[in-house]
Coordinates of C-alpha atoms in Angstrom, one line a residue:
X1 CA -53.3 1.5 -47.1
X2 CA -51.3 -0.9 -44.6
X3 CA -48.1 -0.3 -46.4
X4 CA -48.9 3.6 -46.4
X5 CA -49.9 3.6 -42.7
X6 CA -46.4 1.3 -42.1
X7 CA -44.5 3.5 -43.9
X8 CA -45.7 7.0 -42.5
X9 CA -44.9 5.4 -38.9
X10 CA -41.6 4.0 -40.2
X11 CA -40.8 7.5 -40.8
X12 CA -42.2 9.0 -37.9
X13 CA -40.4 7.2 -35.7
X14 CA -37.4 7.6 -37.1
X15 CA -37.8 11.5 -37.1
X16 CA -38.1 10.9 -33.6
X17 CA -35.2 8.9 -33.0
X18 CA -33.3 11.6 -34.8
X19 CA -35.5 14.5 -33.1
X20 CA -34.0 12.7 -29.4
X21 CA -30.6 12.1 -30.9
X22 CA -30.3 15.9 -31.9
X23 CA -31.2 16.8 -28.8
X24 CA -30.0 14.6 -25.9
X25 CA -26.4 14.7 -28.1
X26 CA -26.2 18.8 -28.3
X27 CA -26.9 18.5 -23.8
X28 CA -24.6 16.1 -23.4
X29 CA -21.6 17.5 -26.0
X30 CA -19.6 19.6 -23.5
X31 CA -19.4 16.7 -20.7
X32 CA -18.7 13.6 -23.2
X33 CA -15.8 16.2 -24.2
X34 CA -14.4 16.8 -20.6
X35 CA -15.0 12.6 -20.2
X36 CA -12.7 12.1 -23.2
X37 CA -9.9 14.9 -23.0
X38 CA -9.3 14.3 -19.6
X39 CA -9.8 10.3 -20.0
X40 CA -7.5 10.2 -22.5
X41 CA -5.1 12.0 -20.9
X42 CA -5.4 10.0 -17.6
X43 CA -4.6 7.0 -19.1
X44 CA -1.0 8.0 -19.2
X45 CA -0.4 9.5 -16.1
X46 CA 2.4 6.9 -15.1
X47 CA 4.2 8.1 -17.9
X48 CA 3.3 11.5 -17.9
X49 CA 4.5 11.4 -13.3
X50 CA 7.8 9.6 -14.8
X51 CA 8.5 12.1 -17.0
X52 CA 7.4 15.2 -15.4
X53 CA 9.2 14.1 -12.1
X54 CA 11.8 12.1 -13.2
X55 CA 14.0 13.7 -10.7
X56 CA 11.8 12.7 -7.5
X57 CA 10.3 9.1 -9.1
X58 CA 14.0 7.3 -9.9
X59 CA 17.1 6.8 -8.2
X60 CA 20.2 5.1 -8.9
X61 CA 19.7 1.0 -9.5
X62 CA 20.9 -0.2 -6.1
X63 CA 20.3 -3.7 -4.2
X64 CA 20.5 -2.4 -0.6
X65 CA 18.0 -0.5 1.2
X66 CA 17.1 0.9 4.6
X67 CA 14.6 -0.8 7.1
X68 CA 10.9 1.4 6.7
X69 CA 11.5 2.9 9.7
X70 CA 14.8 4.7 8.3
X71 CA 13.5 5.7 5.3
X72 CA 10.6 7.3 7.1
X73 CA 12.8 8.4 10.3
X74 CA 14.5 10.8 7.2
X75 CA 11.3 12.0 5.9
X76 CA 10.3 13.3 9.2
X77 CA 13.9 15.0 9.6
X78 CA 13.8 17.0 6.5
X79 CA 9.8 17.9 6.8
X80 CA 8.2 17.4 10.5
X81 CA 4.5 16.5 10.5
X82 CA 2.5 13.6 11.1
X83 CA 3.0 10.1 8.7
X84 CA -0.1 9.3 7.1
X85 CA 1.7 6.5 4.6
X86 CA 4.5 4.9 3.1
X87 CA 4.8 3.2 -0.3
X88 CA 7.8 1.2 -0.4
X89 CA 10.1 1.3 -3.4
X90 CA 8.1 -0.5 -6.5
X91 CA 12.5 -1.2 -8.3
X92 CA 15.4 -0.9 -7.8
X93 CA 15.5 2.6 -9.4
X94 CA 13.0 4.3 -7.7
X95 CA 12.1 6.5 -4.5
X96 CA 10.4 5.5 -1.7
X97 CA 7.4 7.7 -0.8
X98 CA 6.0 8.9 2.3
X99 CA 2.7 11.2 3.1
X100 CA 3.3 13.6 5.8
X101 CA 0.7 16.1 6.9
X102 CA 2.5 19.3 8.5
X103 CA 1.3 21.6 10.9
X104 CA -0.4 23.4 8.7
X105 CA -2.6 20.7 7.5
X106 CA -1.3 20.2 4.1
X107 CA -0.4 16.8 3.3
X108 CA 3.1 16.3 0.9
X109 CA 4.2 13.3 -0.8
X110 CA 8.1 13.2 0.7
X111 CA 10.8 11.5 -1.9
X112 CA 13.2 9.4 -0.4
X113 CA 16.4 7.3 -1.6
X114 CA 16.1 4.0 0.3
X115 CA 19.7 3.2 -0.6
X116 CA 21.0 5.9 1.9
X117 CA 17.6 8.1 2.8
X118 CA 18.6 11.0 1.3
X119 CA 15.3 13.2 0.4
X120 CA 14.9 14.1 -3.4
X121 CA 11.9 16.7 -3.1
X122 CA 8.7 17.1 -2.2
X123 CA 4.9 17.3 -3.9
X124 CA 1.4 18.2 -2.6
X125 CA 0.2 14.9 -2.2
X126 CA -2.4 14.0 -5.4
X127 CA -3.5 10.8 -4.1
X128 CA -4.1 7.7 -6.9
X129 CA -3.4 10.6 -9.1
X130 CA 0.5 10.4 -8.4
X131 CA 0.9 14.5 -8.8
X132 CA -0.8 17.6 -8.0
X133 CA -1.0 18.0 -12.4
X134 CA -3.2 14.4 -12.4
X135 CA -4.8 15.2 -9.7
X136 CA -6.3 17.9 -11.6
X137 CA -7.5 16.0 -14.4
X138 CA -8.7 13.1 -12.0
X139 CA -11.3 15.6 -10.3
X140 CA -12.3 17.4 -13.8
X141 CA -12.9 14.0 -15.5
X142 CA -15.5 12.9 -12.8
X143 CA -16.3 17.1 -12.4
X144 CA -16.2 16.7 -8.5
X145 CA -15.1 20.1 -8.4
X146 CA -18.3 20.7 -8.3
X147 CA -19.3 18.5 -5.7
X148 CA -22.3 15.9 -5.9
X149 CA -23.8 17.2 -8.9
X150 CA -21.0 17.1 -11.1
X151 CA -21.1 13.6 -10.5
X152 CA -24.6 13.2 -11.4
X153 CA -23.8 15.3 -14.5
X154 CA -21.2 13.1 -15.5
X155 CA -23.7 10.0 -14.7
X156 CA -26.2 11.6 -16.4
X157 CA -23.9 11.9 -19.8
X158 CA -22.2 8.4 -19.2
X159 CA -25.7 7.0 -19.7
X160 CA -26.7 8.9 -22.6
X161 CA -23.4 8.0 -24.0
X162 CA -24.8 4.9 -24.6
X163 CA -28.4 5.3 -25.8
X164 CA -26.5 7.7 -28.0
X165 CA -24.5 5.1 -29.4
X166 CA -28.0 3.0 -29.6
X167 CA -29.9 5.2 -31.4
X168 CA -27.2 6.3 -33.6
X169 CA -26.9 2.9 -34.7
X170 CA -30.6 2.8 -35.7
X171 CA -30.4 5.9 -37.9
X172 CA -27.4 4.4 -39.7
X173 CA -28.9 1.4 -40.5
X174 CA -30.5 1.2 -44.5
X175 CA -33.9 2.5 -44.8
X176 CA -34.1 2.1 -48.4
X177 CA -31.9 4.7 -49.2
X178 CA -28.0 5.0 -49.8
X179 CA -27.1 4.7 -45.8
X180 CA -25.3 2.6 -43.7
X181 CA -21.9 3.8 -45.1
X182 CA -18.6 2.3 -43.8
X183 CA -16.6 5.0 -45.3
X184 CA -16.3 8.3 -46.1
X185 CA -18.2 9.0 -49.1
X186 CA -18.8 12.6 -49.8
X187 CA -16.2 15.1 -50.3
X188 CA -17.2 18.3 -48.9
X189 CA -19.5 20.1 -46.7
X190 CA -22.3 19.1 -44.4
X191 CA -22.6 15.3 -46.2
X192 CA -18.5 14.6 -45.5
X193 CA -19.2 16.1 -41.9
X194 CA -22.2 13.6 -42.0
X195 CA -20.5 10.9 -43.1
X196 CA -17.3 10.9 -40.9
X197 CA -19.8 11.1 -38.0
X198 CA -21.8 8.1 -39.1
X199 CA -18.5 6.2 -40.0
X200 CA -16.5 7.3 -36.4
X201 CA -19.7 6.0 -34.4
X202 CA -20.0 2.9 -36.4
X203 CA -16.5 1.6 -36.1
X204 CA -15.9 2.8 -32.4
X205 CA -19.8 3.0 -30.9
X206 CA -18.8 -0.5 -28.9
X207 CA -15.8 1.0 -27.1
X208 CA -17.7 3.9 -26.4
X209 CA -20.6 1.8 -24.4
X210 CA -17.7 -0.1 -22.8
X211 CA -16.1 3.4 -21.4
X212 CA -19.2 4.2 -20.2
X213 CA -20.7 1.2 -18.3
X214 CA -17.0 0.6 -17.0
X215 CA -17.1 4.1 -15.8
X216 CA -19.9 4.1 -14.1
X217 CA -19.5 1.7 -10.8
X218 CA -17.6 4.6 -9.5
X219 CA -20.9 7.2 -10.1
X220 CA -23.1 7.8 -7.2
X221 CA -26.5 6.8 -8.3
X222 CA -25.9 3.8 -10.5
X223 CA -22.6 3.0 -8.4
X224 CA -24.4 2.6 -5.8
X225 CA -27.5 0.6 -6.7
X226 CA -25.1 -1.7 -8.5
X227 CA -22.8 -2.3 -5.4
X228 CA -25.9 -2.8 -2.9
X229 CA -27.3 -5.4 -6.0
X230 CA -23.9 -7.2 -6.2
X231 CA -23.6 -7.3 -2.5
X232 CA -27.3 -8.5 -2.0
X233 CA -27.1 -11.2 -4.8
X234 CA -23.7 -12.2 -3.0
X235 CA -21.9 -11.8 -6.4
X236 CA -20.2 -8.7 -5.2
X237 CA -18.2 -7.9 -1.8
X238 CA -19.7 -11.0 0.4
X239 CA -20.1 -11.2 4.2
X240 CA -17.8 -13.9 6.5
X241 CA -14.1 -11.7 6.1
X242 CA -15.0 -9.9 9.1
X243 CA -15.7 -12.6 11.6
X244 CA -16.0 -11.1 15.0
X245 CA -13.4 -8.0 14.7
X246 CA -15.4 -5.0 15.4
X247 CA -15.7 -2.7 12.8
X248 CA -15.1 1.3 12.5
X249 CA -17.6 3.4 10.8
X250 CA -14.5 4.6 8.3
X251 CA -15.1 3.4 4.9
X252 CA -11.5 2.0 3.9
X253 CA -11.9 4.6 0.4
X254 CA -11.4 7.4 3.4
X255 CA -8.2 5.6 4.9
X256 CA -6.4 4.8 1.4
X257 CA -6.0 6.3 -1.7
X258 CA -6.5 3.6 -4.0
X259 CA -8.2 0.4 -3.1
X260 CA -10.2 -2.4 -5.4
X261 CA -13.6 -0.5 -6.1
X262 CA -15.9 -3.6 -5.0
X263 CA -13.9 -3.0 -1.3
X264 CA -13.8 1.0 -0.9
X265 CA -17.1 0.9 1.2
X266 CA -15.8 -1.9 3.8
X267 CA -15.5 -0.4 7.2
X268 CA -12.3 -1.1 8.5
X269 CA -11.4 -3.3 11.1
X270 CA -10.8 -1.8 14.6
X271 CA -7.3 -2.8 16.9
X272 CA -7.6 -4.1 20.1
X273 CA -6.0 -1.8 22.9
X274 CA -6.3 -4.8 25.3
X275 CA -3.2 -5.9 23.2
X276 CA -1.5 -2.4 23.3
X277 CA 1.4 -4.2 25.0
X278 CA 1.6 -7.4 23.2
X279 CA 4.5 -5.9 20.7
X280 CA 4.9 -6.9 17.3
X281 CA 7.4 -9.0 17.6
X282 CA 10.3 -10.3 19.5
X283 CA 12.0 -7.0 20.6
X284 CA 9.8 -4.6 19.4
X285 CA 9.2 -1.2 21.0
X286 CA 6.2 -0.2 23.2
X287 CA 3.8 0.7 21.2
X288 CA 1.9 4.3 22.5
X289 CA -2.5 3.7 22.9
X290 CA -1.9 7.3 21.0
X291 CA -2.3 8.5 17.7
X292 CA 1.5 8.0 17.1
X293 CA 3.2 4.9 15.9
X294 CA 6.6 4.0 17.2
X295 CA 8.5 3.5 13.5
X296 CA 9.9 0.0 14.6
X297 CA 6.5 -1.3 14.3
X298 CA 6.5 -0.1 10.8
X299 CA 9.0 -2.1 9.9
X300 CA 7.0 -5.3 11.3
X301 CA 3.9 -4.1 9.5
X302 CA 5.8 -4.5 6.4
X303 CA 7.5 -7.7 7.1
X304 CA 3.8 -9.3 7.8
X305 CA 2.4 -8.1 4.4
X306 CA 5.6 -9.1 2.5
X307 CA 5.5 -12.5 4.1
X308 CA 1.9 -13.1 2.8
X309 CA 2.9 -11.6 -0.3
X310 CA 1.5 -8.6 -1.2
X311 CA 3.1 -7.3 -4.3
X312 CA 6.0 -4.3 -5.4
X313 CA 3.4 -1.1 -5.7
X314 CA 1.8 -1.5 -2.3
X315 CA 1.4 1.3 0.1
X316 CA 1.0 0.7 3.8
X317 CA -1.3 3.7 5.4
X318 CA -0.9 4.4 9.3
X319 CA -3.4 4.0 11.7
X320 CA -5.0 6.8 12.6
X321 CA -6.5 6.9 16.6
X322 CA -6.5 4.9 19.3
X323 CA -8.4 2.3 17.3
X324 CA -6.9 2.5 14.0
X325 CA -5.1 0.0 11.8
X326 CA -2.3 -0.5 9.4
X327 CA -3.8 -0.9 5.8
X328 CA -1.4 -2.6 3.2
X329 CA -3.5 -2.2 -0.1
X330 CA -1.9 -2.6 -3.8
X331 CA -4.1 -2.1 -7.2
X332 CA -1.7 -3.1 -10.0
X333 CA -1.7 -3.3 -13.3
X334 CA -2.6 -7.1 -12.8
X335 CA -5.5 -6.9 -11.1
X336 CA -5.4 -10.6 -9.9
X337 CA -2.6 -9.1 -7.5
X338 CA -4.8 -6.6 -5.7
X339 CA -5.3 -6.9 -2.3
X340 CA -6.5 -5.0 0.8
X341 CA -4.5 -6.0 4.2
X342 CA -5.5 -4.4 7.4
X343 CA -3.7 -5.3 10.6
X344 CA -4.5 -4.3 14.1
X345 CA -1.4 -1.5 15.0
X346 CA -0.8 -3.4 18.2
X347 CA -0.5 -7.0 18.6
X348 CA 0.1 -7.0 14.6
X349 CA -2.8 -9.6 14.2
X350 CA -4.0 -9.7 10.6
X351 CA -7.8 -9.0 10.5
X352 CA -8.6 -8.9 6.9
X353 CA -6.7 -10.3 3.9
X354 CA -8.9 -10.5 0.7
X355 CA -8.0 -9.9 -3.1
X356 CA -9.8 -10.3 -5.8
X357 CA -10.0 -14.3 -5.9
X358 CA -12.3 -13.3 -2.6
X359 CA -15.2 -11.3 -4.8
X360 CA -17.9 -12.7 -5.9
X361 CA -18.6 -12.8 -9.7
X362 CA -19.9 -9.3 -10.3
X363 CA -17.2 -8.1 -8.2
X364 CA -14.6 -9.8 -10.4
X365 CA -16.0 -8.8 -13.8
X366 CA -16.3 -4.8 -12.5
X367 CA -12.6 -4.5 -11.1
X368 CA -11.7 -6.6 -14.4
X369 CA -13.6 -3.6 -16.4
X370 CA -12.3 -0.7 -14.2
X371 CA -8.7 -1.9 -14.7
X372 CA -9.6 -1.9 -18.5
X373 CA -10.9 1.7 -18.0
X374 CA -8.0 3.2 -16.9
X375 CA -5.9 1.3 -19.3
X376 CA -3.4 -1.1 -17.1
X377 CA -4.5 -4.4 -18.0
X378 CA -3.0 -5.2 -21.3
X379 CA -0.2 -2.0 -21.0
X380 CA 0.4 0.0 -23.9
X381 CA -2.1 -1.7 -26.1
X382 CA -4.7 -0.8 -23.8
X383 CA -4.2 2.4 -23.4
X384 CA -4.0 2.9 -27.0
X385 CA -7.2 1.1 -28.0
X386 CA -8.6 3.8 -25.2
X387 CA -7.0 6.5 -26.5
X388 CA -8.0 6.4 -29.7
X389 CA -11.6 5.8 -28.2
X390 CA -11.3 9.1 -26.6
X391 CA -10.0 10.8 -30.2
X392 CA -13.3 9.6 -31.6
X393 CA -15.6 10.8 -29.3
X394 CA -13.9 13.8 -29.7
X395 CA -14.5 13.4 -33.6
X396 CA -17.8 12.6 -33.1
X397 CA -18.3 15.7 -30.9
X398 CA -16.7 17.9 -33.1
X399 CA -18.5 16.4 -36.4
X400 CA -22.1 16.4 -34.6
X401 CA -21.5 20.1 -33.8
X402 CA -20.5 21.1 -37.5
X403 CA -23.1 19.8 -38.8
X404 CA -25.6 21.2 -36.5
X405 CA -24.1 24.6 -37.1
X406 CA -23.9 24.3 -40.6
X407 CA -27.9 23.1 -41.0
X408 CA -29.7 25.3 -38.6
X409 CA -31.3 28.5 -39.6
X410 CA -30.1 31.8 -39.0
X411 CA -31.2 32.8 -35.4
X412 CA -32.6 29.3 -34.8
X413 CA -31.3 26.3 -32.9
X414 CA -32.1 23.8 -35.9
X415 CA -34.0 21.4 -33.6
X416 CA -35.5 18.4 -35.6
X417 CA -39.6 19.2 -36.4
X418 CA -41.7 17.4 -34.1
X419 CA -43.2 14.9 -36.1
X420 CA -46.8 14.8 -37.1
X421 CA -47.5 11.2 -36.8
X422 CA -46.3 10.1 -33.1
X423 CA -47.6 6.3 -33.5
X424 CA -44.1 5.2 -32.3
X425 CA -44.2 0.6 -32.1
X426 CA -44.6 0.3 -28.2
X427 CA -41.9 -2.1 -28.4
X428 CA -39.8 1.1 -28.5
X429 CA -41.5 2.6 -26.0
X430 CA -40.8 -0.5 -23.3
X431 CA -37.1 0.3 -24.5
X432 CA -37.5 3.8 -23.5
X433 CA -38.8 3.1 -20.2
X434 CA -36.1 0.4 -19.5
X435 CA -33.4 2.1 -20.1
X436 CA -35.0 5.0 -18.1
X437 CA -34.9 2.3 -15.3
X438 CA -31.9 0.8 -15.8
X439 CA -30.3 4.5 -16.0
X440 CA -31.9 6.3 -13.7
X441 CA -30.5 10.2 -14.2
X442 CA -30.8 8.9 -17.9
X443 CA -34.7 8.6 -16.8
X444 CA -34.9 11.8 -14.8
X445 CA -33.5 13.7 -17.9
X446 CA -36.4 11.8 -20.5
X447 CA -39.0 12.7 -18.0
X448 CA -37.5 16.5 -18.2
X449 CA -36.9 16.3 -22.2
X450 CA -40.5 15.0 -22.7
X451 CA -42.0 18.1 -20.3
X452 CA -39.8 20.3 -22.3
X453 CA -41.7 18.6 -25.7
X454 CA -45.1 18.9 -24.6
X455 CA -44.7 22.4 -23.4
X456 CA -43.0 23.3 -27.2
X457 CA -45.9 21.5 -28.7
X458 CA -49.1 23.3 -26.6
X459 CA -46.7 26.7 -27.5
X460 CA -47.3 25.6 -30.9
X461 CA -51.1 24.7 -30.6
X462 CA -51.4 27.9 -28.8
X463 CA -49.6 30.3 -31.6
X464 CA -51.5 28.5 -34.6
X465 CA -54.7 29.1 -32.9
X466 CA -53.8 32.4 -32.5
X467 CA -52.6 33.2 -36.0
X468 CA -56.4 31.4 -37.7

């Protein structure tokens, strides 16, 4: 009788397991797709910018170069507007670039030669993005085109990703049967379908989880509880940079367009306008209490961070108001290089200089995984490794939806039978209610897939009653 009674639950739970599995994987199809088309594209948007805009992104190989202020003096000749930033040339064969917003209110990225400051072009500025074309993909892949709850969508489906992966796992393992393959077995219809699936998810299920918990600092819900836990544990962002500068209420994500992610909700700094004739330097112009900023003080803004050695990629953002400050920030491919610089626009004091050496250990190991992410910290081997992640959930997409279409009945969606005998081990169920925790839109959606159950299974109660 035990072994019966073992058995039957055995089976019962795994019925469930699959039942869930079915389910949660046919909601969350369409946004794992958009996660990986648009991920995998991203990863090569350097190379895809070089290429696409070879004409703007590289000049001729040349040593000499004009001060900031020239290069930026020429911007402003050719297209009049305001300067929001400058980004130095990263070599000797590329352009200088410069953000202007016109009158109009649209900002453009600006090309410029250093070598002689002739302009090569123009773009619609696309931020981190580096074009109007990435810029595109950037806001599909996180959905914010649909504001706040795209995000939470593509929370939502970042955390199933991985119970996905979880559960998958358990209905692959052997249960006395011929499963658990590690190849393609079969050699046509629904069982090769079945097969590549269980295969795909098998070898690749532990990238997949990575993507996904690497992705999701930057969601709103888990990003948030997981900065405000780092912070409070002092393993993330920790207190003692700002001393006693006074601090703006502008986050410095809002004043740059790409900074370390454990920094992007640090208010920045505020200058001091009692120093709004203290100059930047021997000889330097007056600076104006303004929004504008003499360009001769650009060129001392840059000299500061160059001296403390921020590295080639940087771009130095203006300050914007009375009150506002110079922000030198760089995120390159070597994430032990990115730093955040911010120095008050008059007296040219440096009130913050922190990179990543400064975070605390939570802060380190999520910019270490973000850079992973996007595929800069081991070059073209990690962006291949990622790309071919993104292929397989494609696969797995594509494969999972076959063989859903090819098993359900006509007129039907196919779902999985509830099963009879819901004695599920409440070691499982502790599991359940974890992960709910530990993902809570994950949570949200159980609590909505169970109401969804219970009403299917009264429905059911209700029509047999009915038909004896």
């Amino acid at each position: 009788m035990t072994d019966t009674s073992n058995r039957a639950a055995s089976s019962a739970l795994y019925r469930a397991v699959w039942r869930w599995h079915f389910i949660a994987g046919l909601i969350v199809l369409p946004f794992v797709l958009i996660l990986a088309v648009t991920g995998g594209v991203y990863l090569f948007k350097d190379e895809i910018n070089n290429v696409a805009h070879a004409d703007l992104r590289f000049t001729d190989a040349r040593t000499e170069s004009l001060p900031p202020s020239g290069i930026v003096a020429a911007a402003l000749e050719a297209h009049p507007g305001t300067v929001k930033a400058y980004t130095p040339a990263p070599a000797a064969d590329r352009s200088a670039e410069i953000d202007i917003v016109d009158d109009a209110g649209m900002r453009n990225t600006v090309y410029v030669d250093p070598a002689d400051g002739r302009v090569l072009g123009t773009l619609w500025d696309g931020g981190a993005a580096g074009s109007p074309a990435m810029y595109v993909v950037r806001k599909l892949h996180s959905l914010e085109y649909i504001g706040w709850f795209g995000n939470r969508l593509i929370e939502a489906a970042a955390g199933w990703m991985v119970l996905l992966v979880a559960s998958g796992v358990f209905l692959w393992l052997p249960r006395g049967r011929k499963v658990g393959t590690v190849r393609i077995k079969a050699r046509k219809g629904r069982p090769w379908w079945r097969d590549l699936h269980a295969v795909t998810g098998i070898y690749t299920g532990g990238f997949i989880i990575f993507l996904a918990m690497t992705g999701l600092p930057w969601s709103g819900v888990w990003g948030g509880k997981f900065y405000d836990t780092a912070y409070a544990l002092g393993l993330g962002m920790p207190d003692g940079y700002w001393s006693d500068k006074p601090l703006s209420g502008v986050p410095t994500k809002d004043v740059v367009d790409r900074a370390p992610w454990i920094m992007e909700q640090q208010p920045i700094p505020m200058s001091d306008r009692g120093n709004a004739h203290a100059g930047h330097g021997a000889g330097a112009a007056a600076i104006p209490e303004g929004d504008a900023v003499s360009l001769p003080v650009l060129d001392d803004a840059v000299a500061t961070v160059e001296r403390l050695g921020i590295v080639p990629g940087y771009a130095v953002t203006f300050p914007s108001g009375p009150t506002g400050v110079f922000t030198a920030s760089v995120y390159p491919d070597d994430i032990t290089y990115e730093r955040v610089i911010h120095l008050d626009r008059y007296s040219g004091e440096v009130l913050y200089d922190a990179g990543l050496e400064d975070l605390g250990t939570l802060g380190r190991w999520a910019e270490w995984g973000i850079s992973v992410h996007m595929g800069q910290e081991w070059g073209l081997l990690n962006q291949l490794v990622l790309v071919l992640a993104c292929a397989a959930m494609v696969g797995l997409c594509v494969s999972a939806a076959t063989m859903w279409w090819k098993r359900r009945p006509s007129g039907a969606l196919g779902v999985p039978q509830v099963p009879a005998d819901w004695r599920i081990p409440r070691t499982l169920l502790v599991m359940a209610i974890a992960a709910g925790i530990f993902f809570p839109l994950v949570g949200l959606s159980m609590l909505l897939l169970v109401l969804v159950e219970l009403l299917a299974y009264f429905r059911d109660r209700h029509l047999s009653a009915t038909r004896a």
